[in-house]
């Protein structure tokens, strides 16, 4: 039998031999090298024209993304999303200043964690009301955002009011207003995002951007505010023990000013929602949906088929669609991992952070808190572009975060004398550990949620359940350990003078 002929294509004096197994393959090879020769034979002017043509095509595609949407609705939806957790996030940002003036001192963080969990009564109450007597969800949103505005404004003027209660001086006003902020945040999870369901699905992304800004904006505002510096020891003018007392330099602007700014952001969120709910131009951006019984949404899928046709074709090419259904072991393992991460990042870590950072100075605590708050939305933003959802990668990231968890826990338990105290290296490693700990936790949680999104049944319901279970267990555990065991000790730099 005669062998198949070999065809030789000369490219700039170098011979490349191709064995052609079939005629179709040969044609592809010839076409490839023809295109290669054409590209190399182009003059610089022709190449620049080709580049400009491609840039115009990319610009056209970029414009097409925004051509079929309303800039007004995007803006209003972002401000609407800001009103979700901005109250709770602002409290954490102010903790480095509040622990110095409120009677709970370093234990204040553990009170915040447990109050936030108690505020989950809000979503339960809302669900019960909708079961017994359905009411329009917009009514509840008006009420919640108004509560946020009032709580932020009152907090600005009465956060330091205390009263004697249960055998000790307590920050009654502050803790009560914390519950109001937490009620807004927890209930927004079952109200705000479902409300956006009446809008076309392209606006869900802008809502999530606003929700991310609810953590980013207070963090940036806190960095601008600062804490004035570390504590200074000055003589006690009362001539009583102790001989020296701590003096905390003032920040660039006060806690009162900070919460007034937060209340203005709440007002902006409330105005944005009023416009979303009332403007006729916004209603033109509604999806084909019928709303009944308070918050029940029924979509007309047939009418939406044309709108989603192009998106569906694109979605089929996405890597996430290739995710296989989880095995039973992986399913339960990821849920346990999710609950554990939420137990640490939502409860234990915030509760013990003062003990692990304040011995290094008030500035270290301030930077740890603010950078951790910023790390959360940044990690979620990165996750949008890193689309991989491999279980192996999730396990690898979880193991990678363990050293930061161990180091952070170690510095907290060893308070008031943690390692590398009074050194720049100690401050750097502490800030880095707490920030990366929160960043890794946020990223892993989002990736686990993404995996469960592509599994059938009540997968996302279980994700929400394990998130709450982990957070609740962590908050109760940390509150008891921090307040009643004596494991975590405060540090006073003036005691040894």
Coordinates of C-alpha atoms in Angstrom, one line a residue, residues 12-497:
X12 CA 10.8 32.0 6.2
X13 CA 13.3 29.5 5.0
X14 CA 12.3 26.9 7.7
X15 CA 10.7 23.7 6.5
X16 CA 7.9 22.4 8.7
X17 CA 6.6 18.9 7.7
X18 CA 3.0 18.0 8.2
X19 CA 1.7 14.5 7.8
X20 CA -1.8 14.8 6.4
X21 CA -4.2 12.1 7.7
X22 CA -7.2 13.5 5.9
X23 CA -8.0 16.2 3.4
X24 CA -9.9 18.3 6.0
X25 CA -7.0 18.5 8.4
X26 CA -4.7 19.5 5.5
X27 CA -7.0 22.4 4.5
X28 CA -6.9 23.7 8.1
X29 CA -3.1 23.6 8.2
X30 CA -2.8 25.5 4.8
X31 CA -5.3 28.1 6.0
X32 CA -3.4 28.7 9.2
X33 CA -0.1 29.3 7.5
X34 CA -1.8 31.5 4.8
X35 CA -3.2 33.7 7.6
X36 CA 0.2 33.7 9.3
X37 CA 2.0 34.9 6.1
X38 CA -0.7 37.6 5.6
X39 CA -0.2 38.9 9.1
X40 CA 3.6 39.0 8.7
X41 CA 3.4 40.7 5.3
X42 CA 1.2 43.5 6.6
X43 CA 2.8 47.0 6.8
X44 CA 2.9 48.8 10.1
X45 CA 0.1 51.0 8.9
X46 CA -2.1 48.0 8.1
X47 CA -1.3 46.5 11.5
X48 CA -2.3 49.7 13.3
X49 CA -5.6 49.8 11.3
X50 CA -6.3 46.2 12.3
X51 CA -5.7 47.1 16.0
X52 CA -8.0 50.1 15.7
X53 CA -10.6 48.0 14.1
X54 CA -10.5 45.5 17.0
X55 CA -10.6 48.3 19.5
X56 CA -13.7 49.7 17.8
X57 CA -15.3 46.2 18.0
X58 CA -14.5 45.9 21.7
X59 CA -15.8 49.4 22.3
X60 CA -19.0 48.5 20.5
X61 CA -19.4 45.4 22.7
X62 CA -18.8 47.5 25.8
X63 CA -21.4 50.0 24.8
X64 CA -23.8 47.2 24.0
X65 CA -23.6 46.1 27.7
X66 CA -24.9 49.5 28.8
X67 CA -27.2 50.2 25.9
X68 CA -30.1 48.1 27.2
X69 CA -30.2 49.4 30.7
X70 CA -31.0 52.5 32.7
X71 CA -28.2 54.5 34.3
X72 CA -30.8 56.0 36.7
X73 CA -32.0 52.5 37.8
X74 CA -28.4 51.4 38.2
X75 CA -27.6 54.3 40.5
X76 CA -30.7 54.0 42.6
X77 CA -30.2 50.3 43.0
X78 CA -26.6 50.8 44.2
X79 CA -27.7 53.3 46.8
X80 CA -30.5 51.0 47.8
X81 CA -28.0 48.2 48.4
X82 CA -25.8 50.5 50.5
X83 CA -28.6 50.7 53.1
X84 CA -28.3 46.9 53.9
X85 CA -25.4 46.5 56.3
X86 CA -23.9 49.9 56.5
X87 CA -25.2 50.4 60.1
X88 CA -23.6 47.2 61.4
X89 CA -20.4 47.7 59.5
X90 CA -20.1 51.3 60.8
X91 CA -20.2 50.0 64.4
X92 CA -17.2 47.7 63.8
X93 CA -15.3 50.6 62.3
X94 CA -15.9 52.7 65.4
X95 CA -15.0 50.0 67.9
X96 CA -11.3 51.2 68.3
X97 CA -12.7 54.5 69.5
X98 CA -15.7 53.2 71.4
X99 CA -13.8 50.6 73.5
X100 CA -12.0 53.5 75.1
X101 CA -15.1 55.4 76.3
X102 CA -17.8 52.8 76.9
X103 CA -17.9 50.7 80.1
X104 CA -17.9 47.4 78.3
X105 CA -14.4 48.3 77.1
X106 CA -12.6 45.4 75.2
X107 CA -15.6 43.1 75.8
X108 CA -17.9 45.4 73.7
X109 CA -17.2 43.4 70.5
X110 CA -18.7 40.2 72.0
X111 CA -21.8 42.1 72.9
X112 CA -22.2 43.3 69.3
X113 CA -21.8 39.7 68.0
X114 CA -24.6 38.3 70.2
X115 CA -26.9 41.3 69.5
X116 CA -26.6 40.8 65.8
X117 CA -27.6 37.1 66.2
X118 CA -30.6 38.1 68.3
X119 CA -31.7 40.5 65.5
X120 CA -32.4 37.5 63.3
X121 CA -35.8 37.6 65.0
X122 CA -36.5 40.2 62.4
X123 CA -36.5 37.9 59.4
X124 CA -38.5 35.3 61.3
X125 CA -41.1 37.9 62.3
X126 CA -41.3 39.1 58.7
X127 CA -41.8 35.6 57.4
X128 CA -44.5 34.9 60.0
X129 CA -46.4 38.1 59.1
X130 CA -46.3 37.3 55.4
X131 CA -47.8 33.8 56.2
X132 CA -50.6 35.1 58.4
X133 CA -51.4 38.5 56.8
X134 CA -49.5 39.3 53.5
X135 CA -48.4 42.9 53.3
X136 CA -46.5 44.6 50.5
X137 CA -42.8 44.2 51.0
X138 CA -42.2 47.9 50.1
X139 CA -44.0 48.8 53.3
X140 CA -41.5 46.9 55.4
X141 CA -38.5 48.4 53.5
X142 CA -39.8 51.9 54.1
X143 CA -40.0 51.1 57.8
X144 CA -36.6 49.5 58.0
X145 CA -34.7 52.3 56.2
X146 CA -36.5 54.9 58.3
X147 CA -35.4 53.0 61.4
X148 CA -31.8 53.0 60.1
X149 CA -31.9 56.8 59.5
X150 CA -33.3 57.4 63.0
X151 CA -30.9 54.9 64.7
X152 CA -27.8 56.5 63.0
X153 CA -28.9 60.0 63.9
X154 CA -29.7 59.1 67.6
X155 CA -26.4 57.2 67.8
X156 CA -24.5 60.3 66.9
X157 CA -25.7 62.1 70.0
X158 CA -26.4 59.4 72.6
X159 CA -23.9 56.6 72.0
X160 CA -22.1 57.3 75.2
X161 CA -25.1 57.4 77.5
X162 CA -24.9 54.8 80.2
X163 CA -27.1 53.4 83.0
X164 CA -26.6 51.1 86.0
X165 CA -28.1 47.8 85.1
X166 CA -27.6 44.2 86.2
X167 CA -24.9 45.0 88.7
X168 CA -22.8 47.2 86.5
X169 CA -22.7 50.4 84.4
X170 CA -23.9 49.5 80.9
X171 CA -24.2 51.3 77.5
X172 CA -27.9 50.9 77.3
X173 CA -28.5 53.4 74.6
X174 CA -25.7 52.2 72.4
X175 CA -26.6 48.5 72.7
X176 CA -30.3 49.3 72.0
X177 CA -29.3 51.2 68.8
X178 CA -27.0 48.3 67.8
X179 CA -30.0 46.1 67.8
X180 CA -31.8 48.5 65.5
X181 CA -28.9 48.5 63.0
X182 CA -28.7 44.7 63.2
X183 CA -32.5 44.4 62.6
X184 CA -32.1 46.4 59.4
X185 CA -29.2 44.3 58.2
X186 CA -30.6 40.9 59.1
X187 CA -34.1 41.6 57.7
X188 CA -32.7 43.2 54.5
X189 CA -31.5 39.7 53.5
X190 CA -35.1 38.5 53.1
X191 CA -36.5 41.9 51.9
X192 CA -34.1 44.0 49.8
X193 CA -32.8 41.4 47.3
X194 CA -36.2 39.8 46.8
X195 CA -37.6 43.3 46.1
X196 CA -35.0 43.7 43.3
X197 CA -36.6 40.6 41.8
X198 CA -39.2 42.8 40.2
X199 CA -36.5 44.5 38.2
X200 CA -34.8 42.9 35.2
X201 CA -32.1 40.5 36.3
X202 CA -29.2 42.8 35.0
X203 CA -29.8 45.1 38.0
X204 CA -29.1 42.4 40.5
X205 CA -25.4 42.9 40.0
X206 CA -25.7 46.6 40.7
X207 CA -27.6 45.9 43.9
X208 CA -24.8 43.5 45.0
X209 CA -22.3 46.2 44.3
X210 CA -24.2 48.5 46.6
X211 CA -24.3 45.8 49.3
X212 CA -20.5 45.5 49.0
X213 CA -20.2 49.3 49.3
X214 CA -22.1 49.1 52.6
X215 CA -18.8 47.6 54.0
X216 CA -16.3 49.5 51.9
X217 CA -17.6 53.0 52.5
X218 CA -17.5 52.9 56.3
X219 CA -14.0 51.3 56.0
X220 CA -12.7 54.1 53.9
X221 CA -14.4 56.7 56.1
X222 CA -12.8 55.0 59.1
X223 CA -9.3 55.2 57.5
X224 CA -9.8 58.9 56.9
X225 CA -11.0 59.4 60.4
X226 CA -8.1 57.6 62.1
X227 CA -7.8 57.1 65.8
X228 CA -5.3 59.9 66.7
X229 CA -2.5 57.6 67.7
X230 CA -1.8 55.1 70.5
X231 CA -2.6 55.6 74.1
X232 CA -0.3 57.9 76.1
X233 CA 0.3 57.7 79.9
X234 CA -0.2 61.0 81.7
X235 CA -0.1 61.7 85.5
X236 CA -3.4 61.3 87.3
X237 CA -4.4 64.7 88.5
X238 CA -6.6 63.3 91.3
X239 CA -3.4 62.1 93.0
X240 CA -5.2 58.7 93.6
X241 CA -4.1 55.3 92.4
X242 CA -3.2 54.7 89.7
X243 CA -0.4 57.3 89.3
X244 CA -0.8 57.4 85.6
X245 CA -3.9 57.1 83.4
X246 CA -4.3 56.5 79.6
X247 CA -4.9 59.5 77.3
X248 CA -6.2 58.8 73.8
X249 CA -5.4 61.5 71.2
X250 CA -8.5 62.5 69.3
X251 CA -9.2 61.3 65.7
X252 CA -9.5 63.7 62.7
X253 CA -13.2 63.9 63.3
X254 CA -15.4 62.6 66.1
X255 CA -17.6 59.5 66.5
X256 CA -20.6 61.9 66.4
X257 CA -19.6 63.3 63.0
X258 CA -19.0 59.7 61.7
X259 CA -22.5 58.6 62.6
X260 CA -24.0 61.8 61.1
X261 CA -22.4 60.9 57.8
X262 CA -23.7 57.3 58.2
X263 CA -27.2 58.7 58.8
X264 CA -26.9 60.8 55.6
X265 CA -26.0 57.6 53.7
X266 CA -29.1 56.0 55.1
X267 CA -31.1 59.0 54.0
X268 CA -29.7 58.6 50.5
X269 CA -30.6 54.9 50.5
X270 CA -34.2 55.7 51.6
X271 CA -34.6 58.4 48.9
X272 CA -33.2 55.9 46.3
X273 CA -35.8 53.3 47.4
X274 CA -38.6 55.9 47.2
X275 CA -37.6 56.7 43.7
X276 CA -37.3 53.0 42.8
X277 CA -40.7 52.3 44.1
X278 CA -42.5 55.4 42.7
X279 CA -40.9 56.5 39.4
X280 CA -42.7 55.5 36.2
X281 CA -39.3 55.4 34.4
X282 CA -38.1 52.7 36.8
X283 CA -41.3 50.6 36.3
X284 CA -40.3 50.4 32.6
X285 CA -37.3 48.4 33.8
X286 CA -39.5 45.9 35.6
X287 CA -39.2 42.2 34.5
X288 CA -42.3 40.4 33.2
X289 CA -43.5 39.6 36.7
X290 CA -46.8 39.5 38.6
X291 CA -46.5 40.4 42.3
X292 CA -49.2 39.2 44.7
X293 CA -49.7 38.3 48.4
X294 CA -47.1 40.7 49.7
X295 CA -43.9 39.3 48.2
X296 CA -44.9 36.5 45.9
X297 CA -43.3 36.9 42.4
X298 CA -44.6 35.0 39.4
X299 CA -42.5 35.4 36.3
X300 CA -43.8 35.2 32.7
X301 CA -41.1 33.0 31.4
X302 CA -42.4 32.9 27.8
X303 CA -42.2 36.7 27.6
X304 CA -38.7 36.6 28.9
X305 CA -37.4 34.0 26.6
X306 CA -36.4 36.5 23.9
X307 CA -34.5 38.7 26.3
X308 CA -32.6 35.8 27.8
X309 CA -31.8 34.0 24.6
X310 CA -28.4 35.6 24.1
X311 CA -27.5 35.3 27.8
X312 CA -28.4 31.7 27.8
X313 CA -26.1 31.0 24.9
X314 CA -23.3 32.7 26.7
X315 CA -24.0 31.0 30.0
X316 CA -23.6 27.6 28.5
X317 CA -20.0 28.4 27.8
X318 CA -19.2 29.4 31.3
X319 CA -17.0 27.1 33.3
X320 CA -19.4 27.0 36.2
X321 CA -21.9 25.1 34.1
X322 CA -19.4 22.2 33.9
X323 CA -19.7 21.7 37.7
X324 CA -20.8 18.1 38.4
X325 CA -23.4 17.3 41.0
X326 CA -21.7 17.0 44.4
X327 CA -21.3 13.6 46.0
X328 CA -22.9 13.1 49.4
X329 CA -19.5 13.3 51.2
X330 CA -18.6 16.6 49.4
X331 CA -22.0 18.0 49.9
X332 CA -22.0 17.6 53.6
X333 CA -18.3 18.4 53.9
X334 CA -18.7 21.7 52.2
X335 CA -21.7 22.6 54.4
X336 CA -19.6 21.8 57.6
X337 CA -16.7 23.9 56.2
X338 CA -19.1 26.8 55.5
X339 CA -20.5 26.6 59.0
X340 CA -17.1 26.6 60.5
X341 CA -15.9 29.5 58.4
X342 CA -19.0 31.6 59.4
X343 CA -18.5 30.6 63.0
X344 CA -15.0 32.2 63.0
X345 CA -15.4 35.1 60.6
X346 CA -18.9 36.2 61.8
X347 CA -18.5 35.6 65.5
X348 CA -15.3 34.4 67.1
X349 CA -12.9 36.6 65.2
X350 CA -14.7 39.9 65.8
X351 CA -15.2 39.1 69.4
X352 CA -11.6 38.4 70.2
X353 CA -10.0 40.9 67.8
X354 CA -9.5 43.6 70.6
X355 CA -7.5 41.2 72.7
X356 CA -5.3 40.2 69.8
X357 CA -4.6 43.7 68.4
X358 CA -5.0 46.4 71.2
X359 CA -1.8 45.3 73.0
X360 CA 0.1 46.4 69.9
X361 CA -1.6 49.8 70.1
X362 CA -4.8 51.5 69.2
X363 CA -3.6 52.2 65.7
X364 CA -3.0 48.5 65.1
X365 CA -6.6 47.7 66.2
X366 CA -8.0 50.4 64.0
X367 CA -6.1 49.3 60.9
X368 CA -7.0 45.7 61.5
X369 CA -10.7 46.5 61.8
X370 CA -10.9 48.9 58.8
X371 CA -8.8 46.8 56.5
X372 CA -10.8 43.6 57.4
X373 CA -14.0 45.5 56.6
X374 CA -12.5 46.5 53.3
X375 CA -11.2 42.9 52.6
X376 CA -14.7 41.5 52.6
X377 CA -16.0 43.3 49.5
X378 CA -12.6 43.2 47.8
X379 CA -12.5 39.4 48.1
X380 CA -16.0 39.2 46.7
X381 CA -15.0 41.5 43.8
X382 CA -12.0 39.3 43.0
X383 CA -14.2 36.2 43.1
X384 CA -16.2 37.6 40.2
X385 CA -13.2 37.4 37.9
X386 CA -11.7 34.2 39.3
X387 CA -14.5 31.9 38.2
X388 CA -12.9 28.6 39.2
X389 CA -15.0 26.6 41.7
X390 CA -12.8 23.5 42.2
X391 CA -13.3 21.8 45.6
X392 CA -9.6 21.1 45.6
X393 CA -8.9 24.8 45.4
X394 CA -11.4 25.6 48.2
X395 CA -9.7 23.0 50.5
X396 CA -6.2 24.4 49.5
X397 CA -7.4 28.0 50.4
X398 CA -8.8 26.8 53.7
X399 CA -5.6 25.1 54.6
X400 CA -3.7 28.2 53.5
X401 CA -5.8 30.4 55.9
X402 CA -5.1 28.2 58.9
X403 CA -1.8 29.8 59.9
X404 CA -3.5 33.2 60.0
X405 CA -6.3 31.7 62.2
X406 CA -3.7 30.1 64.5
X407 CA -1.6 33.3 64.8
X408 CA -4.6 35.5 65.4
X409 CA -6.0 33.2 68.1
X410 CA -2.5 32.9 69.7
X411 CA -2.1 36.7 70.0
X412 CA -5.6 37.0 71.5
X413 CA -5.0 34.2 74.1
X414 CA -1.6 35.6 75.0
X415 CA -3.0 39.0 75.7
X416 CA -1.8 41.2 77.5
X417 CA 1.7 40.0 76.4
X418 CA 1.4 38.7 72.8
X419 CA 4.5 37.8 70.7
X420 CA 6.7 40.6 69.2
X421 CA 4.9 43.2 71.2
X422 CA 6.3 46.8 70.9
X423 CA 7.9 46.0 67.5
X424 CA 7.0 47.1 64.0
X425 CA 7.1 43.5 62.9
X426 CA 4.6 42.4 65.5
X427 CA 2.2 45.2 64.4
X428 CA 2.6 44.3 60.7
X429 CA 2.0 40.5 61.1
X430 CA -1.1 41.1 63.3
X431 CA -2.7 43.5 60.8
X432 CA -1.8 41.1 58.0
X433 CA -3.2 38.1 59.8
X434 CA -6.5 39.6 60.7
X435 CA -7.0 41.1 57.3
X436 CA -6.1 38.0 55.3
X437 CA -8.2 35.9 57.7
X438 CA -11.3 37.8 56.8
X439 CA -10.4 38.1 53.1
X440 CA -9.9 34.3 52.8
X441 CA -13.1 33.6 54.7
X442 CA -15.2 35.8 52.5
X443 CA -13.7 34.4 49.3
X444 CA -14.2 30.8 50.3
X445 CA -17.8 31.4 51.5
X446 CA -18.7 32.9 48.1
X447 CA -17.1 30.0 46.2
X448 CA -18.9 27.4 48.3
X449 CA -22.2 29.3 47.7
X450 CA -21.4 29.3 43.9
X451 CA -21.0 25.5 43.9
X452 CA -24.2 24.9 45.7
X453 CA -26.0 27.2 43.3
X454 CA -25.6 24.6 40.6
X455 CA -27.0 21.7 42.6
X456 CA -30.6 20.8 42.6
X457 CA -33.1 20.9 45.5
X458 CA -32.8 23.1 48.5
X459 CA -29.0 23.6 48.3
X460 CA -29.1 27.3 48.8
X461 CA -31.5 27.0 51.6
X462 CA -29.0 24.7 53.3
X463 CA -26.3 27.2 52.6
X464 CA -28.3 29.9 54.4
X465 CA -29.1 27.5 57.3
X466 CA -25.5 26.5 57.9
X467 CA -24.4 30.1 57.7
X468 CA -26.8 31.1 60.4
X469 CA -26.0 27.9 62.5
X470 CA -22.3 28.6 62.4
X471 CA -22.7 32.3 63.2
X472 CA -25.1 31.6 66.1
X473 CA -22.9 28.9 67.7
X474 CA -19.8 31.1 67.3
X475 CA -21.5 34.1 68.8
X476 CA -22.8 32.2 71.9
X477 CA -19.5 30.4 72.4
X478 CA -17.4 33.6 72.0
X479 CA -19.7 35.6 74.3
X480 CA -19.4 33.0 77.1
X481 CA -15.7 32.5 76.7
X482 CA -14.8 36.2 76.5
X483 CA -17.0 37.4 79.3
X484 CA -17.0 34.6 81.8
X485 CA -13.8 32.5 81.6
X486 CA -11.0 35.0 82.1
X487 CA -9.0 33.6 79.2
X488 CA -8.8 36.9 77.5
X489 CA -7.2 39.7 79.4
X490 CA -7.1 43.5 78.8
X491 CA -3.8 45.4 78.6
X492 CA -3.1 48.7 80.2
X493 CA 0.3 50.2 79.3
X494 CA 0.2 52.6 82.3
X495 CA -0.1 49.9 85.0
X496 CA 3.6 49.2 85.2
X497 CA 4.7 52.8 85.5

